[in-house]
XYZ file of C-alpha atoms in Angstrom:
783
model
C 30.410 -16.046 2.659
C 31.379 -14.972 6.256
C 29.653 -15.959 9.513
C 27.011 -12.973 9.355
C 26.278 -13.664 5.766
C 25.494 -17.209 6.555
C 23.189 -16.325 9.341
C 21.576 -13.610 7.240
C 20.353 -16.514 4.933
C 19.777 -19.415 7.844
C 17.803 -16.933 9.946
C 15.312 -15.526 7.309
C 14.987 -12.438 9.085
C 11.992 -10.610 8.438
C 12.029 -7.165 7.480
C 9.248 -4.659 7.552
C 8.363 -1.993 4.838
C 9.218 0.944 7.293
C 12.335 3.100 7.051
C 13.412 5.947 8.845
C 16.877 7.783 9.502
C 17.614 6.325 5.766
C 18.046 2.796 7.339
C 15.692 -0.109 7.137
C 13.791 -1.340 10.088
C 13.667 -4.924 10.917
C 12.207 -7.077 13.703
C 14.426 -9.833 15.072
C 14.893 -11.916 17.928
C 17.402 -10.516 20.482
C 19.914 -13.329 20.102
C 19.791 -13.056 15.887
C 20.102 -9.186 16.139
C 23.670 -9.746 17.581
C 24.845 -11.171 14.342
C 22.745 -9.075 12.020
C 24.266 -6.815 9.021
C 22.433 -5.222 6.397
C 24.484 -5.038 3.122
C 27.530 -3.693 5.258
C 25.228 -0.841 6.577
C 23.663 0.009 10.087
C 20.154 -1.261 10.337
C 17.623 0.013 12.867
C 17.020 -3.057 15.289
C 13.637 -3.568 17.077
C 14.514 -6.253 19.641
C 11.689 -8.724 20.015
C 11.362 -9.794 23.856
C 12.093 -13.401 22.991
C 15.247 -15.340 24.273
C 14.341 -18.704 22.824
C 17.284 -20.946 23.301
C 16.329 -24.521 22.706
C 18.739 -25.870 20.210
C 22.451 -25.995 19.761
C 21.988 -23.533 16.785
C 20.333 -20.955 19.018
C 22.931 -21.632 21.369
C 25.308 -20.769 18.959
C 23.912 -17.581 17.743
C 23.263 -16.227 21.532
C 26.681 -16.852 22.560
C 29.754 -18.886 20.994
C 30.744 -18.869 18.600
C 28.392 -16.118 16.784
C 28.674 -13.488 19.771
C 32.557 -13.203 18.494
C 31.380 -11.565 15.265
C 29.784 -8.514 17.124
C 32.327 -8.339 19.797
C 35.025 -7.556 16.945
C 32.643 -5.257 14.996
C 32.616 -2.791 18.132
C 36.316 -3.156 19.078
C 36.875 -2.082 15.496
C 34.286 0.914 15.930
C 32.514 1.695 19.360
C 29.602 3.116 17.720
C 28.850 -0.199 16.508
C 27.767 -0.932 20.210
C 24.267 0.626 18.754
C 24.104 -1.764 16.171
C 24.503 -4.894 17.745
C 23.113 -4.511 21.299
C 20.334 -2.934 23.486
C 22.350 -0.199 24.652
C 20.636 2.521 22.463
C 17.373 1.549 24.317
C 18.940 1.110 27.813
C 18.773 3.761 30.816
C 20.250 3.265 34.048
C 18.164 4.709 36.783
C 20.741 5.287 39.653
C 20.716 6.687 43.182
C 22.342 6.540 46.562
C 19.018 6.735 48.154
C 19.819 10.055 49.870
C 16.591 12.291 48.885
C 13.855 9.920 48.465
C 10.535 11.974 47.680
C 8.534 12.176 51.433
C 11.014 9.713 52.807
C 14.260 11.442 52.970
C 17.639 9.756 53.424
C 16.596 5.924 53.317
C 19.908 4.707 51.927
C 20.152 2.637 48.751
C 18.821 -0.569 49.828
C 15.209 1.018 50.712
C 15.483 3.298 47.738
C 15.423 0.329 45.622
C 11.726 0.013 44.944
C 11.273 3.594 43.901
C 13.897 3.065 41.509
C 12.328 -0.274 40.100
C 8.891 1.601 39.686
C 10.906 4.413 37.720
C 11.952 1.602 35.366
C 8.407 0.191 34.839
C 7.111 4.111 34.022
C 9.966 4.257 31.518
C 8.953 1.060 30.037
C 5.068 1.547 29.928
C 5.240 5.271 28.635
C 8.150 5.437 26.294
C 9.293 1.391 25.947
C 12.571 2.208 27.163
C 14.421 -0.636 28.940
C 15.703 0.139 32.201
C 18.592 -1.272 34.877
C 18.193 0.278 38.153
C 21.272 0.653 40.106
C 21.820 1.717 43.744
C 25.161 2.995 44.865
C 26.353 2.673 48.283
C 28.015 5.845 48.530
C 27.467 9.601 49.553
C 30.927 10.746 48.626
C 30.204 12.762 45.277
C 33.572 12.170 43.715
C 33.054 8.129 44.297
C 29.496 8.524 43.175
C 30.770 10.209 39.919
C 33.661 7.617 39.140
C 31.270 4.729 39.576
C 28.520 6.088 37.180
C 31.219 7.487 34.738
C 32.266 3.943 34.418
C 29.121 2.757 33.599
C 28.896 4.457 30.230
C 29.831 1.628 27.966
C 26.613 -0.079 29.321
C 24.139 2.628 29.090
C 22.428 4.646 26.368
C 21.441 7.115 29.161
C 21.573 7.937 32.623
C 18.635 9.016 34.903
C 19.780 10.137 38.191
C 17.514 9.909 41.078
C 16.727 11.043 44.552
C 20.139 12.396 45.014
C 20.099 15.320 48.051
C 21.310 18.644 47.166
C 23.860 20.496 46.968
C 25.725 17.315 46.108
C 23.235 16.426 43.145
C 24.359 19.719 41.428
C 28.060 18.572 41.583
C 27.419 14.922 40.677
C 25.197 16.140 37.520
C 27.715 18.801 36.354
C 30.584 16.520 36.467
C 28.589 13.635 34.741
C 27.550 15.955 31.730
C 30.980 17.287 31.332
C 32.618 13.939 31.598
C 29.935 11.472 29.569
C 28.949 11.525 26.083
C 25.214 10.046 26.589
C 22.005 11.751 27.583
C 21.927 12.397 31.285
C 19.365 14.255 33.614
C 18.737 14.407 37.341
C 15.073 13.997 37.140
C 14.366 15.595 40.539
C 15.425 18.834 39.431
C 14.847 19.030 35.881
C 11.431 17.017 35.578
C 9.890 18.951 38.080
C 11.014 22.224 36.493
C 9.776 21.132 32.973
C 6.347 19.986 33.837
C 5.866 23.221 36.206
C 7.305 25.502 33.577
C 4.500 24.178 31.276
C 1.949 24.658 33.710
C 3.029 28.283 34.330
C 3.303 29.403 30.894
C -0.561 27.994 30.260
C -1.578 29.822 33.803
C -0.101 33.046 32.783
C -2.075 32.663 29.459
C -5.294 32.150 30.795
C -4.940 35.312 33.632
C -3.535 37.260 30.651
C 0.035 38.210 32.234
C 3.195 38.570 30.432
C 6.011 36.216 32.114
C 8.695 39.110 32.114
C 6.190 41.379 34.232
C 5.471 38.699 37.216
C 6.510 38.620 40.740
C 7.423 35.228 42.058
C 7.874 33.818 45.318
C 9.944 30.310 45.413
C 9.589 28.388 48.875
C 12.465 26.026 48.902
C 15.660 26.102 47.657
C 16.812 22.407 46.862
C 17.865 20.659 43.764
C 14.108 20.973 42.372
C 13.468 24.585 43.622
C 16.872 25.805 42.014
C 16.272 23.765 38.771
C 12.659 25.282 38.500
C 14.030 28.945 39.129
C 16.696 28.446 36.538
C 14.143 27.074 33.612
C 11.599 30.072 34.692
C 14.290 32.120 34.058
C 14.980 30.761 30.925
C 11.638 31.190 29.547
C 11.408 34.923 30.618
C 11.064 35.399 34.205
C 13.299 38.312 35.421
C 15.739 37.043 38.078
C 15.012 40.180 39.954
C 11.586 39.415 40.304
C 12.211 36.134 42.158
C 12.051 35.829 45.861
C 13.296 32.438 47.191
C 13.289 31.256 50.611
C 15.058 27.934 52.471
C 14.651 26.446 55.846
C 16.685 29.193 57.396
C 14.523 31.812 55.672
C 14.837 34.304 52.825
C 18.175 34.071 50.457
C 19.946 37.194 50.840
C 23.437 38.570 49.984
C 24.434 39.300 53.509
C 24.039 35.510 54.709
C 27.254 33.680 55.016
C 26.099 30.229 54.808
C 24.945 30.072 50.958
C 26.487 27.718 48.637
C 26.810 28.715 45.064
C 23.770 27.390 43.625
C 21.284 29.425 46.296
C 23.745 32.555 45.773
C 22.417 32.911 42.259
C 19.016 33.946 43.741
C 19.906 36.304 46.488
C 17.587 39.330 46.704
C 18.342 42.746 47.394
C 14.439 43.959 48.157
C 13.569 44.998 51.611
C 12.047 41.716 52.406
C 12.578 39.537 55.491
C 9.599 37.312 55.883
C 7.362 35.305 53.721
C 4.462 37.428 54.197
C 6.121 40.468 53.017
C 7.103 38.666 49.952
C 3.736 37.308 49.208
C 2.267 41.038 49.404
C 1.294 41.627 45.612
C 3.209 38.451 44.166
C 1.666 36.870 41.248
C 3.026 33.221 41.508
C 3.984 31.007 44.364
C 5.958 27.897 43.969
C 6.346 25.499 46.985
C 9.114 22.964 46.719
C 9.447 22.831 50.739
C 7.349 21.251 53.155
C 3.405 20.791 53.787
C 1.005 23.373 55.524
C 3.635 26.166 55.402
C 1.536 28.684 53.828
C -1.246 30.062 55.835
C -4.365 31.166 53.946
C -4.029 34.679 55.171
C -0.887 34.983 53.083
C -2.709 33.855 49.783
C -5.015 36.836 50.147
C -2.106 39.267 49.983
C -1.337 37.885 46.752
C -2.365 39.808 43.155
C -5.433 39.224 41.395
C -5.399 35.960 39.626
C -2.831 34.483 41.578
C -1.100 31.128 40.727
C 0.090 28.692 43.473
C 2.076 25.610 42.731
C 1.961 23.811 45.965
C 4.096 21.042 45.237
C 5.355 19.402 48.362
C 4.323 15.679 48.819
C 2.256 14.126 50.069
C 1.015 17.273 51.891
C 1.101 20.331 49.791
C 2.350 23.802 51.316
C -1.276 24.538 51.739
C -4.321 22.144 51.435
C -5.866 22.561 47.843
C -9.369 22.902 49.478
C -8.318 25.594 51.800
C -6.402 27.433 48.941
C -9.606 27.612 46.643
C -11.902 28.539 49.358
C -9.509 31.571 50.071
C -9.549 32.924 46.618
C -12.107 32.536 44.036
C -9.480 33.718 41.160
C -6.751 31.331 42.317
C -5.400 28.974 39.819
C -3.650 25.753 41.779
C -1.550 23.011 40.874
C -0.168 20.128 43.423
C 1.951 17.274 43.109
C -1.110 15.079 43.846
C -3.141 12.985 41.556
C -6.242 13.663 43.368
C -6.406 17.374 42.949
C -6.253 18.931 39.490
C -3.250 20.021 37.490
C -1.087 17.533 38.901
C 2.772 18.388 38.471
C 3.680 14.757 37.766
C 7.457 13.876 36.314
C 6.014 11.071 34.454
C 4.891 13.634 31.779
C 8.487 14.521 31.206
C 11.174 11.855 31.667
C 9.966 8.692 29.659
C 9.459 11.016 26.563
C 12.815 12.957 26.757
C 14.695 10.232 27.213
C 13.046 8.598 24.244
C 13.509 11.800 21.993
C 17.167 11.819 23.168
C 17.920 8.237 22.631
C 16.481 8.125 19.213
C 18.826 10.790 17.933
C 21.647 9.304 20.031
C 22.255 12.664 21.407
C 25.207 13.479 23.524
C 23.615 15.226 26.335
C 19.940 16.649 27.395
C 20.709 20.622 27.001
C 18.324 23.575 27.815
C 17.048 23.617 24.552
C 15.735 20.265 24.422
C 14.313 21.120 28.166
C 12.542 23.953 26.614
C 11.079 21.961 23.759
C 9.523 19.487 26.082
C 7.948 22.354 28.227
C 6.750 23.984 25.085
C 5.371 20.687 23.669
C 3.523 19.887 27.038
C 2.039 23.290 27.235
C 0.579 22.974 23.591
C -0.486 19.730 23.997
C -2.696 20.748 26.939
C -4.657 23.286 24.469
C -5.799 20.255 22.059
C -8.845 18.422 22.562
C -8.729 15.451 24.932
C -8.833 12.082 23.668
C -12.016 9.798 24.839
C -9.878 7.133 26.201
C -8.477 9.865 28.691
C -11.789 10.950 29.486
C -12.712 7.227 30.379
C -9.399 6.846 32.261
C -10.349 9.713 34.521
C -14.087 9.164 34.579
C -14.311 13.033 33.212
C -15.962 13.956 30.005
C -15.389 17.940 30.698
C -11.460 17.800 30.505
C -10.684 20.982 28.515
C -8.133 23.491 28.609
C -8.581 25.755 31.620
C -7.793 26.446 35.177
C -8.011 22.956 36.328
C -6.601 21.718 33.270
C -3.027 23.270 32.711
C -1.230 20.356 31.693
C -1.846 16.957 30.145
C -3.113 13.927 32.173
C -0.200 11.235 32.694
C -2.424 8.463 30.662
C -2.627 10.687 27.700
C -1.181 8.365 24.688
C -0.308 11.615 22.578
C 2.561 12.347 25.029
C 5.162 10.239 23.362
C 4.357 11.361 19.846
C 4.358 15.134 21.148
C 7.249 15.459 23.489
C 9.522 12.837 22.026
C 9.766 14.374 18.464
C 9.920 17.950 20.220
C 13.062 16.786 22.080
C 14.566 14.917 18.917
C 14.418 18.218 17.102
C 15.850 20.351 19.540
C 18.534 18.124 19.980
C 19.074 18.303 16.182
C 18.713 21.911 15.988
C 21.312 22.505 18.824
C 23.901 20.302 17.455
C 23.961 17.338 20.023
C 22.146 14.628 17.897
C 24.353 12.129 16.290
C 21.654 10.202 14.342
C 19.191 12.613 12.844
C 15.798 11.549 11.854
C 14.836 12.424 8.364
C 11.280 10.782 7.927
C 9.158 11.998 10.807
C 5.977 10.366 9.766
C 7.662 6.803 10.022
C 9.190 8.060 13.540
C 5.736 8.489 14.580
C 4.678 5.198 13.743
C 7.579 3.765 15.618
C 6.857 5.660 18.800
C 3.294 4.335 18.826
C 4.580 0.783 18.267
C 6.805 1.198 21.274
C 3.679 1.567 23.470
C 1.501 -0.754 21.709
C -0.491 1.433 19.408
C 0.132 0.201 15.862
C -2.057 2.300 13.755
C -0.242 2.797 10.568
C -3.176 2.020 8.371
C -5.297 4.654 10.042
C -2.528 7.137 10.212
C -2.064 6.877 6.486
C -5.708 7.488 6.021
C -5.808 10.365 8.407
C -2.810 12.148 6.900
C -4.307 11.943 3.459
C -7.583 13.375 4.924
C -5.848 16.385 6.376
C -4.550 17.258 3.056
C -7.748 18.267 2.075
C -10.521 18.218 4.530
C -14.302 17.838 3.406
C -17.391 18.885 4.734
C -18.878 15.875 6.640
C -22.646 15.834 7.977
C -23.461 14.168 11.362
C -26.976 12.866 11.291
C -27.001 12.381 15.378
C -25.527 15.406 16.479
C -27.366 15.634 19.663
C -25.130 13.045 21.124
C -21.965 13.424 23.151
C -19.643 10.952 21.601
C -20.659 12.489 17.974
C -19.765 15.958 19.101
C -16.711 14.996 20.614
C -15.808 13.284 17.348
C -16.460 16.368 15.558
C -14.397 18.670 18.015
C -11.535 16.246 17.082
C -11.725 16.270 13.414
C -12.581 19.965 13.190
C -9.459 20.634 15.647
C -7.305 18.362 13.548
C -8.331 19.529 10.113
C -9.830 16.197 9.290
C -13.152 17.492 8.494
C -15.587 20.272 8.418
C -18.478 19.142 10.507
C -22.218 19.953 9.905
C -24.325 18.963 12.854
C -27.860 17.986 12.472
C -30.254 18.335 15.595
C -31.775 20.690 17.714
C -29.235 23.633 18.461
C -30.464 24.339 21.978
C -29.558 20.641 22.811
C -26.554 20.471 20.849
C -24.987 23.786 22.499
C -26.088 22.508 25.866
C -24.094 19.180 25.524
C -21.067 21.110 24.100
C -21.336 23.540 27.168
C -21.909 20.937 29.679
C -18.796 19.051 28.466
C -16.547 21.771 27.782
C -16.202 21.335 24.256
C -15.252 23.991 21.547
C -16.938 23.644 18.194
C -16.679 27.461 17.135
C -17.792 27.748 13.722
C -19.331 24.388 13.287
C -22.685 24.713 11.071
C -25.774 23.554 13.128
C -29.067 22.679 10.988
C -32.306 21.683 12.620
C -34.284 19.892 10.098
C -37.397 20.727 12.329
C -36.902 24.306 12.354
C -39.204 26.860 10.222
C -36.092 28.340 8.785
C -35.468 24.989 6.690
C -39.110 24.646 5.232
C -38.101 25.663 1.853
C -34.971 23.489 1.881
C -37.046 20.584 3.201
C -39.813 21.072 0.321
C -36.794 21.378 -2.320
C -35.646 18.022 -0.950
C -39.118 16.312 -0.592
C -39.646 17.007 -4.169
C -36.412 15.243 -5.307
C -37.190 12.295 -3.206
C -40.475 12.044 -4.576
C -39.350 12.114 -8.086
C -36.745 9.381 -7.355
C -39.170 7.069 -5.377
C -42.731 7.672 -6.734
C -42.692 4.347 -8.430
C -41.342 2.897 -5.385
C -44.424 3.155 -3.276
C -43.465 6.948 -1.855
C -45.897 10.036 -2.108
C -45.234 13.520 -1.919
C -46.664 13.503 1.343
C -44.530 10.900 2.539
C -41.403 12.239 1.111
C -42.144 15.550 3.085
C -42.700 13.585 6.084
C -39.252 11.839 5.634
C -37.493 15.050 5.306
C -38.087 15.581 8.947
C -36.018 12.372 9.609
C -32.112 13.664 9.675
C -30.849 10.785 8.004
C -32.981 11.610 4.990
C -32.342 15.114 5.526
C -28.647 14.289 5.730
C -28.588 11.991 2.583
C -30.260 14.569 0.599
C -27.600 17.307 1.543
C -24.988 14.661 0.256
C -26.839 14.129 -2.918
C -27.356 17.761 -3.711
C -23.559 18.229 -2.935
C -24.084 20.429 0.070
C -21.605 18.125 2.133
C -19.129 15.769 0.757
C -20.077 12.724 3.170
C -22.549 11.421 5.756
C -21.817 9.609 9.114
C -24.832 8.229 10.833
C -25.732 4.928 12.820
C -24.601 5.433 16.323
C -27.899 5.436 17.887
C -29.979 3.518 15.316
C -30.313 0.309 13.823
C -27.860 -0.430 11.103
C -30.768 -1.491 8.814
C -32.909 1.601 9.746
C -29.921 3.895 9.045
C -28.950 2.696 5.749
C -32.403 2.644 3.909
C -32.606 6.542 3.527
C -29.095 6.394 2.359
C -29.972 3.689 -0.432
C -33.217 5.322 -1.310
C -31.522 8.902 -1.823
C -27.958 8.276 -2.643
C -28.268 4.849 -4.209
C -25.429 2.477 -5.329
C -22.989 3.525 -7.748
C -23.238 2.281 -11.289
C -22.587 -1.047 -12.236
C -23.021 -2.509 -8.572
C -26.108 -4.561 -7.854
C -25.601 -4.599 -4.074
C -23.878 -2.662 -1.296
C -21.796 -4.555 1.139
C -20.011 -4.027 4.481
C -16.375 -4.603 5.775
C -14.565 -4.539 9.044
C -10.830 -3.820 9.459
C -9.317 -6.009 11.852
C -5.981 -4.823 13.062
C -3.975 -7.460 14.545
C -0.340 -7.504 15.529
C 1.211 -8.885 12.344
C -1.135 -6.929 9.684
C -4.570 -5.481 9.180
C -7.222 -8.137 7.945
C -10.442 -7.450 6.340
C -13.883 -8.779 6.936
C -16.907 -8.941 4.441
C -19.817 -8.848 4.373
C -20.378 -8.475 7.918
C -23.497 -5.737 7.700
C -25.689 -6.108 4.744
C -26.086 -9.152 2.644
C -27.954 -11.957 4.927
C -27.288 -14.906 2.599
C -25.713 -13.644 -0.627
C -25.870 -16.010 -3.729
C -22.620 -17.123 -5.463
C -23.035 -14.378 -8.099
C -23.564 -11.988 -5.262
C -20.499 -13.120 -3.537
C -18.391 -12.286 -6.451
C -19.808 -8.859 -6.594
C -18.886 -8.742 -2.858
C -15.379 -9.868 -3.417
C -15.041 -7.340 -6.180
C -16.150 -4.278 -3.728
C -13.939 -6.044 -1.000
C -10.851 -6.304 -3.191
C -11.105 -2.748 -4.747
C -11.405 -1.451 -0.980
C -8.537 -3.108 0.627
C -6.417 -1.594 -2.144
C -7.951 1.884 -1.035
C -6.204 1.091 2.225
C -2.918 0.695 0.477
C -2.923 -3.209 1.017
C -2.961 -5.577 -1.768
C -5.704 -8.324 -1.173
C -5.232 -11.965 -0.690
C -8.598 -13.219 -0.549
C -10.212 -16.437 1.203
C -13.614 -17.324 0.597
C -14.576 -18.970 3.889
C -16.662 -21.850 4.541
C -16.686 -25.207 6.952
C -15.025 -26.891 4.278
C -11.501 -27.002 2.766
C -11.410 -27.520 -1.126
C -14.343 -29.892 -1.001
C -13.664 -31.831 1.986
C -17.318 -31.447 2.996
C -20.246 -30.812 0.395
C -23.271 -28.723 1.138
C -24.903 -25.608 -0.115
C -22.353 -23.237 1.662
C -19.066 -25.152 0.401
C -20.602 -25.368 -3.153
C -21.567 -21.933 -3.097
C -18.208 -20.513 -1.918
C -16.248 -22.773 -4.479
C -18.663 -21.645 -7.344
C -18.103 -17.680 -6.220
C -14.114 -18.377 -6.346
C -14.348 -19.859 -9.741
C -16.562 -17.108 -11.449
C -14.547 -14.632 -9.457
C -11.027 -15.767 -10.902
C -12.580 -15.211 -14.285
C -14.094 -11.773 -13.573
C -10.891 -10.662 -11.657
C -8.089 -12.597 -13.216
C -5.297 -10.395 -11.593
C -6.875 -11.081 -7.972
C -5.270 -13.664 -5.527
C -8.080 -15.477 -4.251
C -8.781 -19.011 -3.447
C -11.158 -21.368 -1.441
C -13.592 -22.362 -0.329
C -11.552 -22.903 3.013
C -11.778 -22.905 6.577
C -10.752 -19.851 8.589
C -7.848 -21.235 10.351
C -6.647 -22.552 6.881
C -6.781 -19.301 5.165
C -4.490 -17.592 8.034
C -1.974 -20.108 8.892
C 0.245 -20.259 5.673
C 2.083 -23.101 7.497
C -0.898 -25.150 7.483
C -1.696 -24.423 3.609
C 1.975 -25.352 2.527
C 1.951 -28.592 4.151
C -1.634 -29.538 3.349
C -2.714 -27.656 0.449
C 0.424 -26.404 -1.511
C -1.705 -25.945 -4.590
C -3.199 -23.042 -2.904
C -2.453 -19.651 -4.297
C -2.383 -18.202 -0.829
C 0.119 -20.724 0.447
C 3.211 -18.411 0.307
C 1.433 -15.760 2.518
C -1.655 -16.729 3.717
C -5.042 -14.539 3.513
C -5.561 -10.942 4.531
C -9.226 -10.605 3.195
C -11.739 -12.980 4.184
C -15.055 -13.328 2.633
C -17.681 -14.897 4.679
C -20.644 -17.220 3.193
C -23.338 -15.649 5.050
C -23.861 -12.375 7.115
C -24.291 -14.617 10.407
C -20.893 -16.196 10.068
C -19.227 -12.608 9.395
C -21.153 -10.331 12.101
C -20.354 -13.292 14.563
C -16.473 -13.270 13.829
C -15.824 -9.869 14.064
C -17.929 -9.204 17.125
C -16.234 -12.029 18.851
C -12.770 -10.756 18.167
C -13.816 -7.483 19.101
C -15.241 -8.304 22.338
C -12.380 -11.041 23.404
C -9.629 -8.262 22.753
C -6.073 -8.156 21.550
C -7.202 -6.488 18.487
C -8.823 -3.258 17.082
C -11.902 -3.240 15.086
C -12.684 -0.337 12.521
C -15.882 -0.153 10.597
C -18.081 -0.739 9.191
C -16.747 0.559 6.025
C -19.734 0.699 3.478
C -18.943 -0.233 -0.019
C -20.832 0.445 -3.342
C -22.325 3.544 -2.440
C -22.822 6.165 -5.043
C -21.427 8.841 -2.799
C -19.243 8.562 0.549
C -21.945 7.304 3.231
C -20.628 5.498 6.098
C -22.784 3.824 8.912
C -21.177 3.334 12.373
C -21.499 0.345 14.681
C -24.185 1.089 17.371
C -22.487 2.494 20.484
C -19.114 3.048 18.408
C -16.583 4.839 20.586
C -15.205 8.463 19.883
C -12.140 6.957 18.283
C -14.251 4.829 15.961
C -16.055 7.664 14.937
C -13.101 9.599 14.034
C -11.592 6.777 12.182
C -14.752 6.589 9.996
C -14.863 10.432 9.585
C -11.242 10.118 8.210
C -12.284 7.088 5.903
C -15.101 9.137 4.579
C -13.165 12.211 3.839
C -10.419 10.159 1.933
C -13.410 8.467 0.287
C -14.888 11.731 -0.988
C -11.329 12.767 -2.076
C -11.364 9.864 -4.430
C -14.843 9.832 -5.313
C -14.260 10.551 -9.204
C -12.124 7.879 -9.729
C -11.217 5.557 -7.067
C -13.838 5.993 -4.171
C -15.283 2.808 -2.263
């Protein structure tokens, strides 16, 4: 056995069940990753930020002699550097500080805070590691030589704040000489983001990109890159008029470099006001306050102004908007709508390029990023974005042309688009084959691990069902309904007053076109209510409900919605956001009832931790279940855990460990486990035991090695009382560090799910996805 084979056995590396690019993914410590082989084939290494060197063995793995093995492997094949080091996730942010935004030529030392800040954004938004390097040289040839020599270190290079025209020469030379993705973000980042804004602005005003007249004020690196990308998108070169600090770019000027000379105009124009006459678009990449309001009045109807100078735009936002009511405007500032912010691009562009090991960032990849950003802006905005910006009205339109920087969907939208473009254009060396797994990995990189719910949502989209929302006169419900409709998770039916519902939709710029709205109080619904009342009366006449009571109850949206589900007019029911749980579940129990063979329903919460999901039951229904009732709850919970593609490892919780303390609760728990093992012989279950014992497999092995849970610990926790279960999940939910999904109502005859009072929009969307999959599986394995 060679050195690496020994260490595979010694380290006990933990493999995940995820694969993409036809390679297995594992999580190992950085020092262990140096010595990892996987059956002689490349494995995707996700480096855990842990550098523990506390023993001689650790030291041997981290440095000598262990480090010699990957060195020899890389020497034999340079591409192995991506297997055994962090190069594949490392970007160099490199500058000489000659053109720092808003500050000018401040030199390499003073530019370092900007470069460090850029590194923070790479890490925060895309999980990319960064070394910032400030080079004390203004000689392009020397700068090129230095950066080229760093290629063995980095997986990609982000050039930053280098003045034009040197920046053009530097980038062009390095792209030719280097075999890793490289981009001068000041040029291309601004071009990509503003291009997405341009496409959407033109769509809103109904203008064709090939017909517009454009004025570009500024002829530096960003302006040239923007103009070239606009042309690639369809703007005609002859329709662009460009100005620099010395005036209009005309062919008779003898001071033009090759970059500005691409954009000379032969039109009989000499001044900015002449150029603005009838112009459709003005793009400012120059200096503050150089565009007078009267020039804006000269533009064509529905003009578009991108005033991108920072910190002061070419014309103040308020002044411009007061000048023209039909104006669409973007700036580089965060305190105005439509901020053209490069952070919308560079983290995700590099992420996609690195993940397919692209040899460059080409035009196809930039255009893919443009179109991905433009399309994302047209999708419903997540509630967490609304909260981050304190605005529930964010919706595609004149004041929302491009996504917000804090939108978590950027990484799963832009990065895959860039990666696909790299593959299609032939510059990818490591093609992605499993895009669903890739999306999961992207979410994990920024701390969004939603594997479980992603699977459920994906399954729901395969066959969307009709879901009735009993509380549709509520912003959160309507926002969730919009999202599930747009994403084709479900077809919503909205119960409530139509005028009130439509007012909320309009007030918050939502789009629920085509969603059916039903008002149980409307005269048009009298016949339906009478039919429902007769059915309820027959069901409950020996339970104390008169026909008069049944007719009255049908005015209640929970009864009305439950009857729609009972009659097959809907596939699932969602309610409970604004009402007490017991008051919400009662109508469903009376109308829908429990499934055959079930004595009592139960509630379960899913707790998404860092390691794996955990399942808590009963947390919502049964106050003090007996041992026999606990057995029913155990069976329901185990079946539901399998519904989520997890194998249940059940612990019956108590304040005692295997009889260490006697009492009603420990005795009840022990009896429930004994009976559950008899009823469900294939179920992995043990107890009663304390919660920490159930979750800590090392504690189980050391003190209770006889336990069936000693090998892996528990993932399914059954609580002895409603009090203990309810307190446990609410504490976790409020303390933080986990996401809590639920409650999932188990044992109903048809899919009914009761929301937690005050649930977020994301919670509601998750519950709808669960309800849809529950409805899909209704005939054989519904919850």
